[in-house]
Every structure is written in C-alpha cells, then in structure tokens.
JSON list of C-alpha atoms in Angstrom, two decimals:
[
{"chain": "F", "resi": 1289, "resn": "MET", "atom": "CA", "xyz": [37.44, 103.08, 263.65]},
{"chain": "F", "resi": 1290, "resn": "GLU", "atom": "CA", "xyz": [34.87, 100.88, 262.12]},
{"chain": "F", "resi": 1291, "resn": "GLN", "atom": "CA", "xyz": [32.07, 102.00, 264.14]},
{"chain": "F", "resi": 1292, "resn": "ILE", "atom": "CA", "xyz": [33.55, 106.00, 262.96]},
{"chain": "F", "resi": 1293, "resn": "LEU", "atom": "CA", "xyz": [33.25, 105.16, 259.34]},
{"chain": "F", "resi": 1294, "resn": "ARG", "atom": "CA", "xyz": [30.03, 103.43, 259.90]},
{"chain": "F", "resi": 1295, "resn": "ILE", "atom": "CA", "xyz": [28.82, 107.11, 261.59]},
{"chain": "F", "resi": 1296, "resn": "ALA", "atom": "CA", "xyz": [30.47, 108.96, 258.62]},
{"chain": "F", "resi": 1297, "resn": "ASN", "atom": "CA", "xyz": [28.61, 106.62, 256.10]},
{"chain": "F", "resi": 1298, "resn": "TYR", "atom": "CA", "xyz": [25.34, 106.66, 257.79]},
{"chain": "F", "resi": 1299, "resn": "ASP", "atom": "CA", "xyz": [22.38, 108.27, 255.82]},
{"chain": "F", "resi": 1300, "resn": "ASP", "atom": "CA", "xyz": [18.69, 107.89, 255.95]},
{"chain": "F", "resi": 1301, "resn": "GLY", "atom": "CA", "xyz": [17.85, 110.50, 253.27]},
{"chain": "F", "resi": 1302, "resn": "THR", "atom": "CA", "xyz": [17.09, 113.28, 255.78]},
{"chain": "F", "resi": 1303, "resn": "GLU", "atom": "CA", "xyz": [18.76, 116.41, 256.01]},
{"chain": "F", "resi": 1304, "resn": "LEU", "atom": "CA", "xyz": [18.13, 116.66, 259.62]},
{"chain": "F", "resi": 1305, "resn": "THR", "atom": "CA", "xyz": [20.06, 113.34, 260.28]},
{"chain": "F", "resi": 1306, "resn": "ALA", "atom": "CA", "xyz": [22.97, 114.74, 257.74]},
{"chain": "F", "resi": 1307, "resn": "ARG", "atom": "CA", "xyz": [23.11, 117.89, 259.70]},
{"chain": "F", "resi": 1308, "resn": "TYR", "atom": "CA", "xyz": [23.48, 116.19, 262.99]},
{"chain": "F", "resi": 1309, "resn": "ARG", "atom": "CA", "xyz": [25.74, 113.60, 261.86]},
{"chain": "F", "resi": 1310, "resn": "ASP", "atom": "CA", "xyz": [28.10, 116.02, 260.34]},
{"chain": "F", "resi": 1311, "resn": "MET", "atom": "CA", "xyz": [28.04, 118.08, 263.51]},
{"chain": "F", "resi": 1312, "resn": "TRP", "atom": "CA", "xyz": [28.98, 115.06, 265.67]},
{"chain": "F", "resi": 1313, "resn": "LEU", "atom": "CA", "xyz": [31.77, 114.07, 263.09]},
{"chain": "F", "resi": 1314, "resn": "PHE", "atom": "CA", "xyz": [32.81, 117.77, 263.46]},
{"chain": "F", "resi": 1315, "resn": "LEU", "atom": "CA", "xyz": [33.03, 117.01, 267.30]},
{"chain": "F", "resi": 1316, "resn": "TYR", "atom": "CA", "xyz": [35.33, 114.37, 266.84]},
{"chain": "F", "resi": 1317, "resn": "PHE", "atom": "CA", "xyz": [37.45, 116.00, 264.08]},
{"chain": "F", "resi": 1318, "resn": "CYS", "atom": "CA", "xyz": [38.04, 118.65, 266.73]},
{"chain": "F", "resi": 1319, "resn": "ASN", "atom": "CA", "xyz": [39.62, 116.02, 269.23]},
{"chain": "F", "resi": 1320, "resn": "GLY", "atom": "CA", "xyz": [36.21, 115.99, 271.39]},
{"chain": "F", "resi": 1321, "resn": "ILE", "atom": "CA", "xyz": [35.52, 119.64, 271.52]},
{"chain": "F", "resi": 1322, "resn": "ASN", "atom": "CA", "xyz": [32.78, 120.25, 274.24]},
{"chain": "F", "resi": 1323, "resn": "MET", "atom": "CA", "xyz": [29.24, 121.34, 273.00]},
{"chain": "F", "resi": 1324, "resn": "ALA", "atom": "CA", "xyz": [29.50, 124.69, 274.65]},
{"chain": "F", "resi": 1325, "resn": "ASP", "atom": "CA", "xyz": [32.77, 125.33, 272.94]},
{"chain": "F", "resi": 1326, "resn": "LEU", "atom": "CA", "xyz": [31.53, 124.67, 269.74]},
{"chain": "F", "resi": 1327, "resn": "VAL", "atom": "CA", "xyz": [28.30, 126.87, 269.70]},
{"chain": "F", "resi": 1328, "resn": "GLN", "atom": "CA", "xyz": [30.63, 129.70, 270.39]},
{"chain": "F", "resi": 1329, "resn": "LEU", "atom": "CA", "xyz": [33.24, 129.42, 268.07]},
{"chain": "F", "resi": 1330, "resn": "LYS", "atom": "CA", "xyz": [33.21, 132.30, 265.44]},
{"chain": "F", "resi": 1331, "resn": "PHE", "atom": "CA", "xyz": [35.38, 132.91, 261.99]},
{"chain": "F", "resi": 1332, "resn": "SER", "atom": "CA", "xyz": [37.69, 134.82, 263.97]},
{"chain": "F", "resi": 1333, "resn": "ASP", "atom": "CA", "xyz": [38.59, 131.81, 266.04]},
{"chain": "F", "resi": 1334, "resn": "ILE", "atom": "CA", "xyz": [40.32, 130.41, 262.68]},
{"chain": "F", "resi": 1335, "resn": "VAL", "atom": "CA", "xyz": [43.86, 131.47, 262.49]},
{"chain": "F", "resi": 1336, "resn": "ASP", "atom": "CA", "xyz": [46.22, 129.86, 259.87]},
{"chain": "F", "resi": 1337, "resn": "ASP", "atom": "CA", "xyz": [43.76, 126.97, 259.07]},
{"chain": "F", "resi": 1338, "resn": "GLU", "atom": "CA", "xyz": [43.61, 126.44, 262.71]},
{"chain": "F", "resi": 1339, "resn": "LEU", "atom": "CA", "xyz": [40.70, 126.59, 265.19]},
{"chain": "F", "resi": 1340, "resn": "CYS", "atom": "CA", "xyz": [42.03, 128.55, 267.94]},
{"chain": "F", "resi": 1341, "resn": "PHE", "atom": "CA", "xyz": [40.03, 128.57, 271.55]},
{"chain": "F", "resi": 1342, "resn": "VAL", "atom": "CA", "xyz": [40.13, 128.22, 275.39]},
{"chain": "F", "resi": 1343, "resn": "ARG", "atom": "CA", "xyz": [37.47, 125.70, 276.73]},
{"chain": "F", "resi": 1344, "resn": "LYS", "atom": "CA", "xyz": [34.68, 127.66, 278.50]},
{"chain": "F", "resi": 1345, "resn": "LYS", "atom": "CA", "xyz": [34.61, 124.97, 281.34]},
{"chain": "F", "resi": 1346, "resn": "THR", "atom": "CA", "xyz": [38.09, 125.74, 282.55]},
{"chain": "F", "resi": 1347, "resn": "LYS", "atom": "CA", "xyz": [38.50, 129.48, 281.57]},
{"chain": "F", "resi": 1348, "resn": "SER", "atom": "CA", "xyz": [37.21, 130.35, 284.94]},
{"chain": "F", "resi": 1349, "resn": "THR", "atom": "CA", "xyz": [38.71, 127.49, 287.22]},
{"chain": "F", "resi": 1350, "resn": "SER", "atom": "CA", "xyz": [42.01, 127.54, 285.79]},
{"chain": "F", "resi": 1351, "resn": "LYS", "atom": "CA", "xyz": [44.59, 130.48, 286.52]},
{"chain": "F", "resi": 1352, "resn": "THR", "atom": "CA", "xyz": [46.24, 130.10, 283.29]},
{"chain": "F", "resi": 1353, "resn": "GLU", "atom": "CA", "xyz": [44.53, 129.99, 280.12]},
{"chain": "F", "resi": 1354, "resn": "LYS", "atom": "CA", "xyz": [45.68, 127.24, 277.78]},
{"chain": "F", "resi": 1355, "resn": "GLU", "atom": "CA", "xyz": [44.77, 127.48, 274.23]},
{"chain": "F", "resi": 1356, "resn": "ILE", "atom": "CA", "xyz": [43.62, 124.71, 272.27]},
{"chain": "F", "resi": 1357, "resn": "ARG", "atom": "CA", "xyz": [44.46, 124.72, 268.64]},
{"chain": "F", "resi": 1358, "resn": "VAL", "atom": "CA", "xyz": [42.91, 122.19, 266.29]},
{"chain": "F", "resi": 1359, "resn": "ILE", "atom": "CA", "xyz": [44.18, 122.01, 262.43]},
{"chain": "F", "resi": 1360, "resn": "ILE", "atom": "CA", "xyz": [40.99, 122.77, 260.31]},
{"chain": "F", "resi": 1361, "resn": "THR", "atom": "CA", "xyz": [40.87, 119.25, 258.14]},
{"chain": "F", "resi": 1362, "resn": "ASP", "atom": "CA", "xyz": [39.38, 119.17, 254.42]},
{"chain": "F", "resi": 1363, "resn": "GLN", "atom": "CA", "xyz": [36.46, 117.05, 255.98]},
{"chain": "F", "resi": 1364, "resn": "MET", "atom": "CA", "xyz": [35.74, 120.00, 258.70]},
{"chain": "F", "resi": 1365, "resn": "LYS", "atom": "CA", "xyz": [35.86, 122.64, 255.80]},
{"chain": "F", "resi": 1366, "resn": "ILE", "atom": "CA", "xyz": [33.38, 120.64, 253.95]},
{"chain": "F", "resi": 1367, "resn": "ILE", "atom": "CA", "xyz": [30.96, 120.68, 256.91]},
{"chain": "F", "resi": 1368, "resn": "ILE", "atom": "CA", "xyz": [31.53, 124.22, 257.69]},
{"chain": "F", "resi": 1369, "resn": "GLU", "atom": "CA", "xyz": [30.90, 125.11, 253.90]},
{"chain": "F", "resi": 1370, "resn": "LYS", "atom": "CA", "xyz": [27.66, 122.89, 254.23]},
{"chain": "F", "resi": 1371, "resn": "TRP", "atom": "CA", "xyz": [25.89, 123.87, 257.67]},
{"chain": "F", "resi": 1372, "resn": "GLY", "atom": "CA", "xyz": [27.86, 127.17, 258.41]},
{"chain": "F", "resi": 1373, "resn": "ASN", "atom": "CA", "xyz": [27.03, 130.73, 258.61]},
{"chain": "F", "resi": 1374, "resn": "GLN", "atom": "CA", "xyz": [28.60, 133.33, 256.22]},
{"chain": "F", "resi": 1375, "resn": "PRO", "atom": "CA", "xyz": [32.40, 133.46, 256.66]},
{"chain": "F", "resi": 1376, "resn": "SER", "atom": "CA", "xyz": [32.72, 137.06, 258.63]},
{"chain": "F", "resi": 1377, "resn": "PRO", "atom": "CA", "xyz": [34.86, 137.93, 261.82]},
{"chain": "F", "resi": 1378, "resn": "ASP", "atom": "CA", "xyz": [32.06, 138.23, 264.05]},
{"chain": "F", "resi": 1379, "resn": "ASN", "atom": "CA", "xyz": [29.89, 135.63, 262.83]},
{"chain": "F", "resi": 1380, "resn": "TYR", "atom": "CA", "xyz": [29.33, 132.24, 264.69]},
{"chain": "F", "resi": 1381, "resn": "ILE", "atom": "CA", "xyz": [30.94, 129.13, 262.48]},
{"chain": "F", "resi": 1382, "resn": "PHE", "atom": "CA", "xyz": [27.43, 127.39, 263.23]},
{"chain": "F", "resi": 1383, "resn": "PRO", "atom": "CA", "xyz": [23.95, 129.03, 262.99]},
{"chain": "F", "resi": 1384, "resn": "ILE", "atom": "CA", "xyz": [23.16, 127.84, 266.49]},
{"chain": "F", "resi": 1385, "resn": "ILE", "atom": "CA", "xyz": [23.01, 130.67, 268.87]},
{"chain": "F", "resi": 1386, "resn": "ASP", "atom": "CA", "xyz": [23.47, 134.39, 268.14]},
{"chain": "F", "resi": 1387, "resn": "ASP", "atom": "CA", "xyz": [24.52, 137.68, 269.89]},
{"chain": "F", "resi": 1388, "resn": "THR", "atom": "CA", "xyz": [20.83, 138.30, 270.66]},
{"chain": "F", "resi": 1389, "resn": "LEU", "atom": "CA", "xyz": [20.45, 135.41, 272.90]},
{"chain": "F", "resi": 1390, "resn": "LYS", "atom": "CA", "xyz": [20.67, 135.68, 276.77]},
{"chain": "F", "resi": 1391, "resn": "ALA", "atom": "CA", "xyz": [23.11, 133.19, 278.64]},
{"chain": "F", "resi": 1392, "resn": "GLU", "atom": "CA", "xyz": [20.20, 130.94, 279.84]},
{"chain": "F", "resi": 1393, "resn": "GLU", "atom": "CA", "xyz": [18.99, 130.76, 275.93]},
{"chain": "F", "resi": 1394, "resn": "ILE", "atom": "CA", "xyz": [22.38, 129.86, 274.78]},
{"chain": "F", "resi": 1395, "resn": "TYR", "atom": "CA", "xyz": [22.45, 127.14, 277.64]},
{"chain": "F", "resi": 1396, "resn": "ARG", "atom": "CA", "xyz": [19.00, 125.85, 276.59]},
{"chain": "F", "resi": 1397, "resn": "LYS", "atom": "CA", "xyz": [19.92, 125.39, 272.72]},
{"chain": "F", "resi": 1398, "resn": "LYS", "atom": "CA", "xyz": [23.13, 123.71, 273.45]},
{"chain": "F", "resi": 1399, "resn": "GLN", "atom": "CA", "xyz": [21.57, 121.42, 275.80]},
{"chain": "F", "resi": 1400, "resn": "LEU", "atom": "CA", "xyz": [18.96, 120.69, 273.02]},
{"chain": "F", "resi": 1401, "resn": "TYR", "atom": "CA", "xyz": [21.39, 120.65, 270.21]},
{"chain": "F", "resi": 1402, "resn": "THR", "atom": "CA", "xyz": [23.57, 117.86, 272.21]},
{"chain": "F", "resi": 1403, "resn": "ARG", "atom": "CA", "xyz": [20.71, 115.50, 272.67]},
{"chain": "F", "resi": 1404, "resn": "ALA", "atom": "CA", "xyz": [19.62, 115.73, 269.12]},
{"chain": "F", "resi": 1405, "resn": "ILE", "atom": "CA", "xyz": [23.30, 115.08, 268.13]},
{"chain": "F", "resi": 1406, "resn": "ILE", "atom": "CA", "xyz": [23.12, 112.20, 270.40]},
{"chain": "F", "resi": 1407, "resn": "SER", "atom": "CA", "xyz": [19.82, 110.75, 269.32]},
{"chain": "F", "resi": 1408, "resn": "VAL", "atom": "CA", "xyz": [20.73, 110.53, 265.65]}
]
C-alpha cells in the first residue's frame, strides 16, 4: 500500500506525467483492467455507477461471456472528469482511440499508451 501511495502522490510538475500516473491509478482502481479493455470503454459501459465490460481477450476464447463490473469510486470519477471525453453514450471514456481508427491503429495506440504509462 505504501508503494501505491507513493505512485498516487508522485508529481514532477508536468501534465503528461500527471495524466499517465492517473491512468495507471485508474487501471489499478479497476482491479487491474487490461489496457485493451480500458481504451475501448465507452460511457455506455457505465451502469448504475459501475463499469460493465467483457474482457476482449476472453470474449472470443470463452464459451460464456463473463461480465466484469467495477464500482466507480470517487477517485475514478475525478480521473474521468479530468482526462476523459465529454460524457455521451457513444463516446469512449478516454481520448485514446476513436471510431475512425482501423484495428491495427488501435493496437498501435494501445501499445504506445501502455509503454508511456509504464515508463512514468
């Protein structure tokens, strides 16, 4: 817990570091959500103050889909308000990808974003 608090309180004064730190915390608050799932979250995935999604990795490999539900905490709401898109059911929660991108472009952006978060 001490290490998590050190990450949560880390600030080098740059907006970029703050963004990636907050995104790392969001991943943590979502019980370690996979980056592929995070980038594809839409506001329509929010139901009764919970994020509801099916893991992309297991969606095609499992016979039954298991919906994951994560309660949206106050800290998560702050991160969404600070770094997220305008709330609308069709909008992705975070401005990492958009509907104009092809599958390989989404994959590349996901990889770049993952590296950026890890490197901070």
